[in-house]
C-alpha cells in the first residue's frame, strides 16, 4: 500500500498537472502535438508546456507566428486528417482575432458533414483576471464558447481535474475548449493561491467531460460555480459554516456538456441557489444555471436565486475597481446570506 | 483523373500538329481531352443546378423556395481553374474550396450523386442535408469548402501539415477568390505555409468581381501573384486558359510534392453568371463582353483545330457529361429528406 499512499500524497501545481497529462498522452500517441505562441522555449506564458520542448523537441512542441487564424485553422485541418492537435490561444481574450476558425470551422465541420468528418482537437486558453491586466487580458469568456454549438468546454479548478480533463480532452473525438484560469495555475509570478497546489494521481488519469463535482457537501444552499471561483466559494463556505450555514459547492468542471442532474439534485436538496461566475453576468453561464432550475421546476427554489458575476462592465485596470467587479469572497458571502435570510 | 475511352483512342492517333512558338507546351492529347471533358462535365453540372434552382422559385423569386433553396453561387466561366489544377491531383490530395465550390468538387472527383443530394438537402447527401452547397465535405477525396471568404486557407495548411508529418508526398490545394486576398487569413496562411515549407498550392480565382466590387477598387496592386514575393514563395498569374493553368499548376504541385514548399497561382478568370442566382448584376460594366470570354467554346475550337476532337467526339463527351449529371439530379430528387426529429443530431461525434 506504500504506492497508493505515495500517490495520494503527491502534490502538483495545476500547471504541472496539465503538463503531465499532455506529456503522457504524447508519449503513447504520436499524433498528438502542441502548438501556439511561446509554447516552446518559453514553456507557455502561463506554464502550460513547461519542459515539453526538451522532452519532445520542436517537431511536436511548436512555436507559431502571431497568426491565430492560421495556426488554429492549421490545427483544424490536421485534426480532420486524423492528428490530435492541442492548440493554444494565449488569452481567451484573443478569440476576437480568430473566432471564425473556432466557431464557424472547428465547431461546425462535424455537423455540416453529417458526422462524416471529425475534428479531434483541443483548444487551450488562459482566462481570468485579478492581477490588473486590464479589459483585454482578463476576461473569462467561457460562456461565449459554451453558447456557440459544436465545441465541448471544460474549465478545471484543481490540479487533479486539470490533468484528468486534459487527458479526456485529448482523447475526445470532438473539439474541446480547455480554459484554465491564470489564478489556479500556481505561477511563481502571481499572488500565491494555496488551492493551486493539490494531490494529483500518477499515471493515466481521466476525468470524464460532463460530470460536475460536489466540492463540498452542505444542506442549506447550493453554490454552483467553476474555475478559480470554486476556491473562493470553498473559502467562504468554511467561514459561514462557523455561523451555522452549510453550503454545498458544485464545481461544474464542464460547461458543454453541462451536468444539469448534479445541479438539480443539489438544489432539490437545499432549495436555495447561488451562482458564482467570473464571466459577464448577462446572457451567460449564470443565467443558464438559473434557467435550468426554472425550466425543471421553479418550485424547487424556496428563495430567489442569487447571481454573483462580473456586472456587465469591461474588467477595470485599477486594483480597487477590478476587485469591485470580480466575484470575490465578500460578494459571495453576501449572496449566501441574502439567500439564507430570504 | 481517369482517361476516358475516347481520349485513349485519340491518344493512339498520329501526333497533333506542331504548335507555334510562344504557345503553351505540347500536352498529350489525352490530357487535353481530359481537361476539356472535366470542364464540360462541370458546366453541364452548373447548368443543371441552375435549371433546378430556378424551377420552383416563383411567383417572383423567393430565395428560400424550391427543391434547391438558399444562396446558390455557380462557377460557370471558372472551369479552367479547377480542371487545370485538379488534373495534377489524386483523391489522396486535399482541396479546400470556396463558397463557389462546384467546379473544384467536380474536377477533384467528388461523388456527383452525394454532392447533388446535399445541394438538394437530402439525407443521402455528403452532409446528410446539414451542410448545403457552401459546406460540402467529402472525406473520400479530402474535399471541403467554406462559405467564409479566405477562411478555407488555414485548414488546408493543417491537412498539408499532416501529410508532411507522415512523410507522404500528398499536398493540399487551397482556393479563394481575388476578394479574399485582402483578408488577414490569406496573408497569415501564406506566411505560415512559407515559413514551415508546407506542401500547399494556393489558388486565387480572380474573376474581377468581389460580388459587386471590382478588383481595381479593392486591391492596391494589379496581380495577387505579386503578393507571393512578400512571403518568399513563387507566384504566378495566368489567364483563363486551361492549358496555361495546367502548366502553371504543374510547377506549383511538383514543388509542393518535392517538399520545397508552397506556391501561389492566380488565374484571371471570368464569372459568367451572377455572384449568386438572383443577382441582377446591374453593376457589371463588363457583362456584354463576358459571354465572349467563355473558356469552353474557345478550348473546344482549339481542340478541333488541332484534330484532337471532332463533332462525334464533342457530342460523345457532352452526352456522357449530361447523362452523369442527370443521373445525379435524379438520385438527389429520389432521396429522402432528413427527418426533422434528427435536426439536433451530429453536433458532436
XYZ file of C-alpha atoms in Angstrom:
691
model
C 0.000 0.000 0.000
C 3.029 2.220 0.078
C 2.457 3.035 -3.600
C -1.131 4.133 -3.016
C -0.049 6.355 -0.175
C 2.671 7.996 -2.227
C 0.101 8.579 -4.962
C -2.319 10.353 -2.720
C 0.451 12.368 -1.134
C 1.867 13.643 -4.369
C 1.044 17.306 -4.803
C 1.462 19.270 -8.023
C 0.567 22.707 -9.238
C -2.298 22.958 -11.714
C 0.206 23.920 -14.388
C 2.381 20.879 -13.706
C -0.656 18.599 -13.646
C -1.857 19.884 -17.003
C 1.599 19.395 -18.490
C 1.778 15.872 -17.090
C -1.406 14.877 -18.911
C -0.096 16.292 -22.185
C 3.231 14.548 -21.685
C 1.626 11.193 -21.001
C -0.683 11.399 -23.998
C 2.158 12.485 -26.263
C 4.228 9.549 -25.123
C 1.777 6.942 -26.290
C 0.107 8.784 -29.190
C 2.416 10.172 -31.897
C -0.472 12.083 -33.481
C -0.628 14.477 -30.515
C 1.298 17.728 -30.807
C 1.125 21.118 -29.053
C 1.201 24.381 -30.951
C 0.885 28.036 -30.080
C 2.670 31.256 -29.266
C 5.610 30.903 -26.874
C 4.888 27.283 -26.058
C 8.424 26.145 -26.961
C 11.470 27.555 -25.237
C 9.323 29.769 -23.013
C 7.175 26.848 -21.903
C 3.888 28.681 -22.301
C 3.320 32.120 -20.832
C 1.155 30.512 -18.126
C 3.204 27.354 -17.757
C 1.037 25.158 -19.971
C 4.006 23.464 -21.694
C 6.891 23.783 -19.238
C 9.561 21.217 -20.066
C 7.759 19.721 -23.055
C 10.103 21.151 -25.690
C 13.057 19.473 -24.008
C 11.143 16.213 -23.852
C 9.594 16.102 -27.339
C 11.502 18.575 -29.482
C 10.358 21.338 -31.840
C 8.599 18.958 -34.220
C 5.889 18.322 -31.630
C 6.078 21.359 -29.359
C 5.712 24.081 -31.926
C 6.098 27.815 -31.621
C 3.887 29.648 -34.099
C 3.888 33.111 -35.577
C 1.351 35.518 -34.083
C -1.247 34.344 -36.576
C -4.051 32.769 -34.589
C -6.351 32.377 -37.566
C -3.676 30.499 -39.492
C -2.481 28.209 -36.745
C -5.873 27.411 -35.230
C -7.052 26.642 -38.749
C -3.951 24.530 -39.192
C -4.930 22.592 -36.103
C -8.393 22.025 -37.558
C -7.018 20.701 -40.849
C -4.558 18.431 -39.063
C -7.365 17.114 -36.860
C -9.538 16.475 -39.908
C -6.688 14.311 -41.237
C -6.588 12.293 -38.015
C -3.992 14.054 -35.902
C -4.787 15.194 -32.364
C -3.550 18.762 -32.093
C -3.551 20.779 -28.915
C -3.588 24.412 -29.962
C -3.081 27.242 -27.515
C -4.763 30.603 -27.760
C -2.626 32.544 -25.310
C -5.508 34.506 -23.788
C -9.218 33.744 -24.140
C -9.490 37.485 -24.861
C -7.718 36.915 -28.188
C -10.667 34.959 -29.574
C -11.603 38.097 -31.464
C -8.788 37.713 -33.957
C -9.582 34.104 -34.860
C -13.162 33.378 -33.895
C -14.164 32.378 -37.407
C -11.875 29.380 -37.381
C -13.181 28.429 -33.937
C -16.929 28.729 -34.248
C -17.511 28.518 -37.999
C -14.995 25.779 -38.741
C -13.710 23.840 -35.732
C -17.157 23.666 -34.173
C -19.272 23.138 -37.294
C -17.397 20.751 -39.574
C -18.670 17.605 -37.876
C -22.244 18.833 -38.094
C -22.046 20.182 -41.640
C -20.513 16.928 -42.812
C -23.386 14.962 -41.309
C -20.929 13.247 -38.992
C -18.517 12.068 -41.669
C -15.640 14.345 -40.620
C -14.370 14.577 -37.042
C -12.249 17.335 -35.515
C -10.451 15.801 -32.526
C -8.710 18.933 -31.351
C -8.084 20.678 -28.045
C -8.060 24.458 -27.945
C -6.424 25.632 -24.728
C -6.574 29.167 -23.428
C -5.815 31.156 -20.325
C -8.630 33.161 -18.752
C -9.474 35.358 -15.847
C -8.382 38.477 -14.051
C -7.366 39.648 -10.625
C -3.903 40.984 -11.429
C -4.650 44.313 -13.155
C -4.129 43.154 -16.716
C -6.934 45.380 -17.972
C -10.008 44.845 -20.094
C -8.354 42.926 -22.963
C -6.359 40.384 -20.926
C -8.596 39.498 -18.002
C -11.793 38.051 -19.404
C -13.162 34.552 -18.958
C -15.464 34.313 -21.973
C -16.141 30.614 -21.410
C -19.831 31.383 -21.616
C -19.340 32.676 -25.156
C -17.650 29.474 -26.285
C -20.300 27.427 -24.492
C -23.037 29.401 -26.233
C -21.775 28.525 -29.702
C -22.711 24.967 -30.624
C -20.242 22.262 -31.579
C -17.444 22.521 -29.053
C -17.134 20.987 -25.634
C -15.967 23.425 -22.970
C -14.094 22.329 -19.861
C -12.941 24.595 -17.050
C -10.802 22.804 -14.457
C -10.362 24.272 -10.998
C -7.984 21.823 -9.314
C -4.660 20.254 -10.276
C -6.238 16.794 -10.398
C -9.017 17.980 -12.707
C -6.523 19.858 -14.835
C -4.810 16.554 -15.504
C -7.880 14.378 -15.808
C -9.831 16.752 -18.022
C -6.815 17.320 -20.270
C -6.426 13.590 -20.795
C -10.130 13.318 -21.583
C -9.982 16.328 -23.906
C -7.086 14.946 -25.938
C -8.815 11.594 -26.331
C -12.189 13.121 -27.240
C -13.174 12.918 -30.905
C -14.744 16.380 -30.687
C -13.206 19.818 -30.433
C -12.718 20.638 -26.762
C -12.074 24.138 -25.484
C -9.932 23.823 -22.359
C -9.989 27.032 -20.333
C -7.525 27.355 -17.498
C -7.661 30.261 -15.067
C -4.339 32.006 -14.594
C -5.073 32.265 -10.890
C -5.113 28.489 -10.357
C -2.001 27.589 -12.313
C 0.423 28.145 -9.423
C 2.561 30.658 -11.250
C 5.585 31.992 -9.419
C 4.891 35.500 -10.689
C 1.327 35.902 -9.453
C -0.174 36.079 -5.976
C 0.136 32.692 -4.329
C -3.035 30.666 -4.280
C -2.960 27.761 -1.854
C -5.504 25.936 -3.992
C -3.168 25.900 -6.977
C -1.319 23.024 -5.353
C -3.114 19.754 -4.868
C -3.000 15.997 -4.973
C -2.753 14.574 -8.446
C -2.935 10.876 -9.301
C 0.092 9.458 -11.053
C -0.145 7.566 -14.315
C -3.141 7.583 -16.583
C -5.896 9.707 -15.116
C -9.149 10.630 -16.827
C -11.914 12.890 -15.533
C -14.949 12.361 -17.753
C -16.132 15.509 -19.527
C -19.654 16.468 -18.498
C -19.636 15.376 -14.874
C -19.750 18.038 -12.175
C -18.066 17.558 -8.809
C -19.603 18.180 -5.435
C -16.625 20.010 -3.989
C -18.266 20.384 -0.580
C -21.458 18.908 0.754
C -23.958 21.105 2.536
C -27.684 21.246 3.235
C -28.594 24.942 3.341
C -27.678 26.448 -0.006
C -26.323 25.239 -3.343
C -23.448 27.271 -4.728
C -22.791 26.431 -8.362
C -19.524 27.740 -9.745
C -16.423 26.950 -11.750
C -12.709 27.523 -12.092
C -10.987 29.916 -9.637
C -14.327 30.855 -8.108
C -14.641 27.304 -6.765
C -11.810 28.095 -4.369
C -13.269 31.408 -3.300
C -16.575 29.610 -2.729
C -14.924 26.913 -0.611
C -13.173 29.542 1.489
C -16.442 31.340 2.102
C -18.249 28.052 2.788
C -15.800 27.270 5.592
C -16.299 30.726 7.047
C -20.114 30.677 7.033
C -20.099 27.140 8.367
C -18.875 28.622 11.607
C -22.047 30.710 11.560
C -24.149 27.592 11.069
C -24.714 27.829 7.313
C -23.778 24.715 5.346
C -23.047 25.452 1.709
C -22.951 22.764 -0.973
C -20.371 23.782 -3.541
C -20.806 22.373 -7.038
C -17.760 22.630 -9.278
C -19.290 22.489 -12.746
C -15.956 21.422 -14.363
C -17.609 21.275 -17.783
C -19.958 23.799 -19.372
C -20.567 21.718 -22.502
C -21.953 19.287 -21.759
C -23.383 20.716 -18.548
C -24.147 18.279 -15.731
C -27.634 19.533 -15.011
C -28.527 16.449 -12.983
C -25.957 17.105 -10.272
C -27.080 20.727 -10.095
C -30.754 19.859 -9.863
C -30.156 17.165 -7.300
C -28.383 19.650 -5.068
C -30.950 22.421 -5.482
C -33.670 19.854 -4.824
C -31.969 19.200 -1.502
C -31.179 22.773 -0.420
C -33.949 24.808 -2.064
C -31.520 27.730 -2.420
C -29.202 28.637 -5.267
C -26.250 30.982 -5.585
C -24.319 31.022 -8.861
C -20.820 32.444 -8.927
C -19.218 33.113 -12.294
C -16.217 35.271 -13.197
C -17.647 35.737 -16.695
C -20.075 38.543 -17.535
C -23.450 38.474 -15.818
C -25.972 38.756 -18.638
C -26.725 36.131 -21.275
C -24.204 33.716 -19.848
C -23.402 30.770 -17.583
C -25.179 32.102 -14.508
C -28.368 32.708 -16.477
C -28.166 29.194 -17.920
C -27.844 27.666 -14.457
C -30.848 29.553 -13.137
C -32.832 28.721 -16.276
C -32.038 25.046 -15.805
C -33.725 25.130 -12.419
C -36.584 27.343 -13.580
C -37.330 25.124 -16.550
C -37.267 21.981 -14.472
C -39.338 23.152 -11.526
C -39.374 26.737 -10.284
C -40.894 25.376 -7.100
C -37.560 23.853 -6.206
C -36.347 27.291 -5.194
C -37.643 28.362 -1.815
C -35.997 31.766 -2.270
C -34.945 33.769 -5.332
C -31.691 32.657 -6.960
C -28.639 34.873 -6.481
C -26.049 35.554 -9.160
C -22.546 36.795 -8.453
C -20.765 37.634 -11.674
C -18.996 40.489 -13.455
C -21.742 43.131 -13.700
C -21.655 43.701 -17.469
C -18.683 46.013 -17.401
C -15.261 45.547 -19.006
C -12.663 44.423 -16.450
C -11.181 47.632 -14.976
C -7.456 48.164 -14.568
C -7.148 49.835 -11.146
C -6.932 47.203 -8.421
C -9.771 48.562 -6.338
C -12.066 48.797 -9.347
C -11.187 45.337 -10.615
C -11.817 43.752 -7.248
C -15.123 45.584 -7.068
C -16.421 43.730 -10.107
C -14.805 40.322 -9.665
C -16.816 37.705 -7.770
C -14.559 37.689 -4.723
C -15.213 36.313 -1.241
C -17.078 39.298 0.134
C -19.676 39.356 -2.633
C -20.079 35.584 -2.449
C -20.610 35.704 1.295
C -23.153 38.457 0.941
C -25.103 36.450 -1.661
C -25.150 33.413 0.620
C -26.503 35.468 3.495
C -29.131 37.043 1.266
C -30.234 33.616 0.086
C -30.367 32.139 3.553
C -32.093 35.127 5.139
C -34.705 35.446 2.411
C -8.220 11.766 -63.417
C -9.207 8.644 -65.371
C -8.608 8.896 -69.070
C -11.870 8.346 -70.926
C -12.018 5.657 -73.573
C -12.476 8.311 -76.186
C -9.327 10.092 -75.162
C -7.362 6.866 -75.197
C -8.469 6.290 -78.754
C -7.378 9.773 -79.641
C -4.032 9.180 -77.988
C -3.303 6.474 -80.498
C -3.829 8.755 -83.448
C -0.817 10.496 -85.018
C 0.849 13.302 -83.087
C -1.005 16.618 -83.093
C 0.324 19.349 -85.343
C 3.354 21.273 -84.094
C 2.450 24.392 -82.131
C 3.658 27.819 -82.926
C 6.413 29.454 -80.924
C 5.155 31.131 -77.767
C 2.179 28.843 -77.324
C 1.820 26.538 -74.335
C 3.992 23.439 -74.462
C 2.590 20.402 -76.177
C 0.338 18.360 -73.988
C -0.547 14.787 -74.607
C -3.836 14.702 -76.440
C -5.376 12.549 -73.734
C -4.565 15.240 -71.200
C -6.057 17.935 -73.407
C -9.226 15.995 -73.994
C -9.356 15.168 -70.310
C -9.216 18.864 -69.421
C -11.999 19.569 -71.873
C -14.047 16.712 -70.533
C -13.725 17.982 -66.950
C -14.810 21.463 -67.973
C -17.766 20.136 -69.941
C -18.877 18.000 -67.015
C -18.555 20.955 -64.666
C -20.552 23.250 -66.960
C -23.205 20.607 -67.513
C -23.455 20.327 -63.754
C -23.867 24.052 -63.200
C -26.441 24.323 -65.989
C -28.469 21.531 -64.429
C -28.258 23.074 -60.950
C -29.245 26.425 -62.466
C -32.294 24.820 -64.050
C -33.351 23.004 -60.885
C -32.654 26.024 -58.719
C -34.956 28.287 -60.704
C -37.568 25.636 -61.405
C -39.705 26.464 -58.389
C -38.774 29.900 -57.081
C -41.954 31.645 -58.096
C -44.151 33.543 -58.132
C -41.437 36.132 -58.499
C -38.194 34.950 -56.925
C -38.257 33.585 -53.401
C -34.721 32.531 -52.434
C -35.912 30.173 -49.730
C -38.258 28.292 -52.008
C -37.987 25.247 -54.232
C -36.127 21.940 -54.362
C -32.837 23.811 -54.051
C -33.346 26.689 -51.610
C -30.880 29.218 -50.278
C -27.963 31.066 -51.828
C -26.529 29.499 -54.960
C -23.107 30.503 -56.276
C -22.364 28.934 -59.630
C -18.975 28.716 -61.249
C -19.668 28.951 -64.986
C -16.622 30.503 -66.653
C -14.194 29.437 -63.941
C -13.890 25.806 -65.052
C -10.325 26.148 -66.399
C -9.031 26.879 -62.892
C -10.413 23.723 -61.348
C -9.744 21.495 -64.348
C -6.187 22.711 -64.800
C -5.251 22.387 -61.129
C -7.060 19.179 -60.208
C -5.641 17.318 -63.201
C -2.445 17.071 -61.126
C -4.137 15.696 -58.025
C -5.276 12.331 -56.775
C -8.053 11.697 -54.286
C -5.357 11.490 -51.582
C -4.670 15.197 -52.024
C -6.811 17.750 -50.221
C -8.768 20.616 -51.749
C -10.413 23.407 -49.755
C -12.728 25.396 -51.995
C -14.831 28.499 -51.571
C -18.481 29.458 -51.381
C -18.432 28.799 -55.154
C -17.210 25.223 -54.947
C -18.846 23.012 -57.567
C -16.229 23.194 -60.318
C -13.493 22.171 -57.883
C -15.636 19.402 -56.441
C -16.367 18.074 -59.917
C -12.745 18.316 -61.030
C -11.456 16.685 -57.848
C -13.777 13.724 -58.298
C -16.301 14.272 -55.519
C -19.180 11.837 -55.962
C -21.756 13.742 -58.009
C -24.732 11.895 -56.586
C -23.821 12.599 -52.951
C -22.916 16.193 -53.722
C -26.170 16.787 -55.556
C -28.168 15.141 -52.816
C -26.510 17.541 -50.373
C -27.391 20.521 -52.532
C -30.967 19.251 -52.571
C -30.831 18.933 -48.777
C -31.294 15.179 -48.685
C -30.355 12.553 -46.116
C -28.157 10.795 -48.703
C -26.081 13.932 -49.244
C -22.447 14.390 -48.279
C -23.567 16.113 -45.087
C -26.973 14.435 -44.716
C -28.546 17.756 -45.647
C -26.872 19.631 -42.775
C -24.355 21.481 -44.930
C -25.738 22.675 -48.230
C -23.906 23.873 -51.286
C -21.354 26.043 -49.424
C -20.493 23.301 -46.931
C -19.527 20.202 -48.861
C -17.264 17.736 -47.060
C -16.082 14.586 -48.787
C -13.624 12.507 -46.760
C -13.144 10.135 -49.725
C -11.422 12.868 -51.727
C -10.327 15.129 -48.831
C -12.516 17.833 -50.312
C -14.106 20.595 -48.291
C -15.273 24.141 -48.749
C -16.118 27.112 -46.591
C -18.622 29.881 -47.032
C -16.367 32.391 -45.281
C -14.030 34.358 -47.503
C -10.352 33.282 -47.167
C -11.082 31.087 -44.163
C -10.643 27.909 -46.176
C -6.920 28.606 -46.396
C -5.939 27.836 -42.768
C -7.455 24.333 -42.601
C -5.620 23.463 -45.820
C -2.382 24.239 -44.001
C -3.296 21.644 -41.402
C -4.042 18.992 -43.975
C -0.708 19.742 -45.628
C 0.957 19.643 -42.207
C -0.467 16.178 -41.518
C 0.638 14.939 -44.948
C 4.109 16.343 -44.388
C 4.478 14.900 -40.895
C 3.540 11.469 -42.157
C 6.288 11.623 -44.749
C 3.949 11.426 -47.743
C 4.096 13.473 -50.935
C 0.426 14.374 -50.655
C -0.453 18.046 -50.955
C -3.272 20.452 -50.179
C -4.764 22.922 -52.622
C -6.383 25.983 -51.050
C -8.698 28.090 -53.187
C -10.001 31.629 -52.723
C -11.205 34.446 -54.897
C -9.360 37.692 -55.501
C -11.559 39.461 -52.956
C -10.221 37.098 -50.292
C -6.656 38.167 -50.932
C -7.393 41.260 -48.856
C -8.340 39.193 -45.810
C -5.953 38.582 -42.936
C -6.427 34.832 -43.160
C -4.909 34.908 -46.647
C -1.731 36.625 -45.518
C -1.373 34.698 -42.275
C -1.672 31.471 -44.229
C 0.870 32.392 -46.894
C 3.390 33.407 -44.271
C 2.932 30.322 -42.117
C 2.947 27.881 -45.033
C 6.062 29.508 -46.444
C 7.871 29.549 -43.111
C 7.083 25.876 -42.479
C 7.537 24.812 -46.122
C 4.107 23.209 -46.144
C 3.032 21.339 -49.284
C 0.290 23.736 -50.302
C -0.756 25.245 -53.594
C -2.627 28.497 -53.015
C -5.030 29.242 -55.833
C -6.653 32.623 -56.335
C -9.556 32.807 -58.747
C -9.611 36.395 -59.911
C -12.991 36.761 -61.573
C -12.686 40.572 -61.411
C -15.641 40.929 -59.049
C -15.945 40.613 -55.281
C -19.711 40.406 -55.519
C -20.167 43.927 -56.950
C -16.794 45.498 -56.176
C -14.253 45.360 -58.969
C -10.712 44.333 -58.125
C -9.475 47.729 -59.228
C -11.494 49.332 -56.437
C -10.457 46.903 -53.719
C -6.866 45.952 -54.313
C -3.782 48.123 -54.316
C -1.911 46.048 -56.880
C -2.889 44.541 -60.191
C -1.736 40.985 -59.589
C -2.123 38.981 -56.400
C 0.675 36.759 -57.651
C 2.985 39.630 -56.747
C 1.979 39.177 -53.124
C 3.751 35.822 -53.090
C 7.101 37.585 -53.158
C 6.273 39.121 -49.785
C 6.449 35.603 -48.382
C 9.390 34.390 -50.429
C 7.412 31.898 -52.480
C 6.780 31.631 -56.229
C 3.756 33.467 -57.536
C 2.328 33.198 -60.985
C -0.655 34.756 -62.733
C -2.163 33.224 -65.845
C -5.167 33.896 -67.997
C -8.270 31.712 -68.092
C -6.730 29.204 -70.499
C -6.965 25.689 -69.130
C -3.612 24.654 -70.574
C -1.895 27.677 -69.076
C -3.447 26.810 -65.722
C -2.425 23.173 -66.155
C 1.115 24.199 -66.941
C 1.481 26.624 -64.026
C -0.246 24.250 -61.611
C 2.164 21.542 -62.691
C 5.073 23.618 -61.421
C 3.346 24.507 -58.158
C 2.198 20.947 -57.464
C 5.610 19.482 -58.301
C 7.266 21.969 -55.962
C 4.902 21.080 -53.137
C 5.280 17.332 -53.673
C 9.050 17.658 -53.691
C 8.952 19.241 -50.237
C 10.005 22.647 -51.498
C 7.018 24.472 -50.024
C 4.006 26.411 -51.187
C 3.321 28.452 -54.315
C 0.638 30.921 -55.270
C -1.215 30.668 -58.545
C -3.653 33.359 -59.584
C -5.897 32.788 -62.556
C -7.582 35.715 -64.227
C -10.874 34.013 -64.852
C -14.424 35.102 -65.582
C -17.684 34.877 -63.689
C -20.197 34.343 -66.476
C -23.242 34.467 -64.184
C -24.174 36.424 -61.070
C -22.459 36.349 -57.713
C -25.416 34.266 -56.669
C -28.539 33.310 -58.512
C -30.939 36.217 -58.339
C -28.128 38.741 -58.651
C -29.295 41.149 -61.384
C -25.680 42.302 -61.931
C -26.615 45.916 -62.608
C -23.092 46.822 -61.543
C -21.419 44.696 -64.212
C -19.754 47.043 -66.682
C -18.191 44.069 -68.444
C -21.280 41.946 -68.895
C -21.511 42.458 -72.651
C -18.001 41.105 -73.200
C -18.194 38.408 -70.540
C -20.043 35.883 -72.684
C -17.359 36.131 -75.336
C -14.817 35.138 -72.685
C -16.490 31.754 -72.114
C -13.478 29.439 -71.990
C -15.176 26.231 -73.038
C -16.179 27.009 -76.654
C -12.746 28.536 -77.157
C -10.981 25.435 -75.940
C -13.257 23.192 -77.924
C -12.400 25.147 -81.029
C -8.718 24.808 -80.320
C -9.021 21.038 -79.879
C -10.975 20.754 -83.091
C -8.427 22.851 -84.945
C -5.665 20.591 -83.724
C -7.558 17.494 -84.734
C -7.820 16.341 -81.135
C -11.594 16.347 -81.258
C -14.233 16.121 -83.934
C -18.018 16.506 -83.929
C -18.541 12.962 -82.796
C -16.011 13.333 -80.007
C -17.564 16.534 -78.756
C -21.033 15.038 -78.883
C -19.898 11.937 -77.024
C -18.276 13.952 -74.245
C -21.258 16.271 -73.854
C -23.684 13.405 -73.861
C -21.660 11.482 -71.257
C -21.462 14.573 -69.052
C -25.183 15.298 -69.393
C -26.074 11.754 -68.565
C -23.873 11.679 -65.430
C -25.331 14.964 -64.264
C -28.944 13.976 -64.862
C -28.342 10.715 -63.040
C -27.038 12.669 -60.040
C -30.017 15.035 -60.132
C -32.414 12.134 -60.358
C -30.764 10.374 -57.426
C -30.983 13.543 -55.366
C -34.636 14.032 -56.157
C -35.463 10.473 -55.224
C -33.570 10.612 -51.951
C -35.402 11.114 -48.673
C -35.345 14.464 -46.916
C -33.920 14.364 -43.387
C -36.267 13.581 -40.530
C -36.983 16.834 -38.647
C -36.669 14.821 -35.441
C -32.971 14.426 -36.257
C -32.321 18.192 -36.555
C -30.148 18.245 -33.452
C -28.037 15.224 -34.408
C -24.366 15.346 -35.412
C -23.386 18.334 -33.294
C -20.960 16.007 -31.523
C -19.307 12.755 -32.520
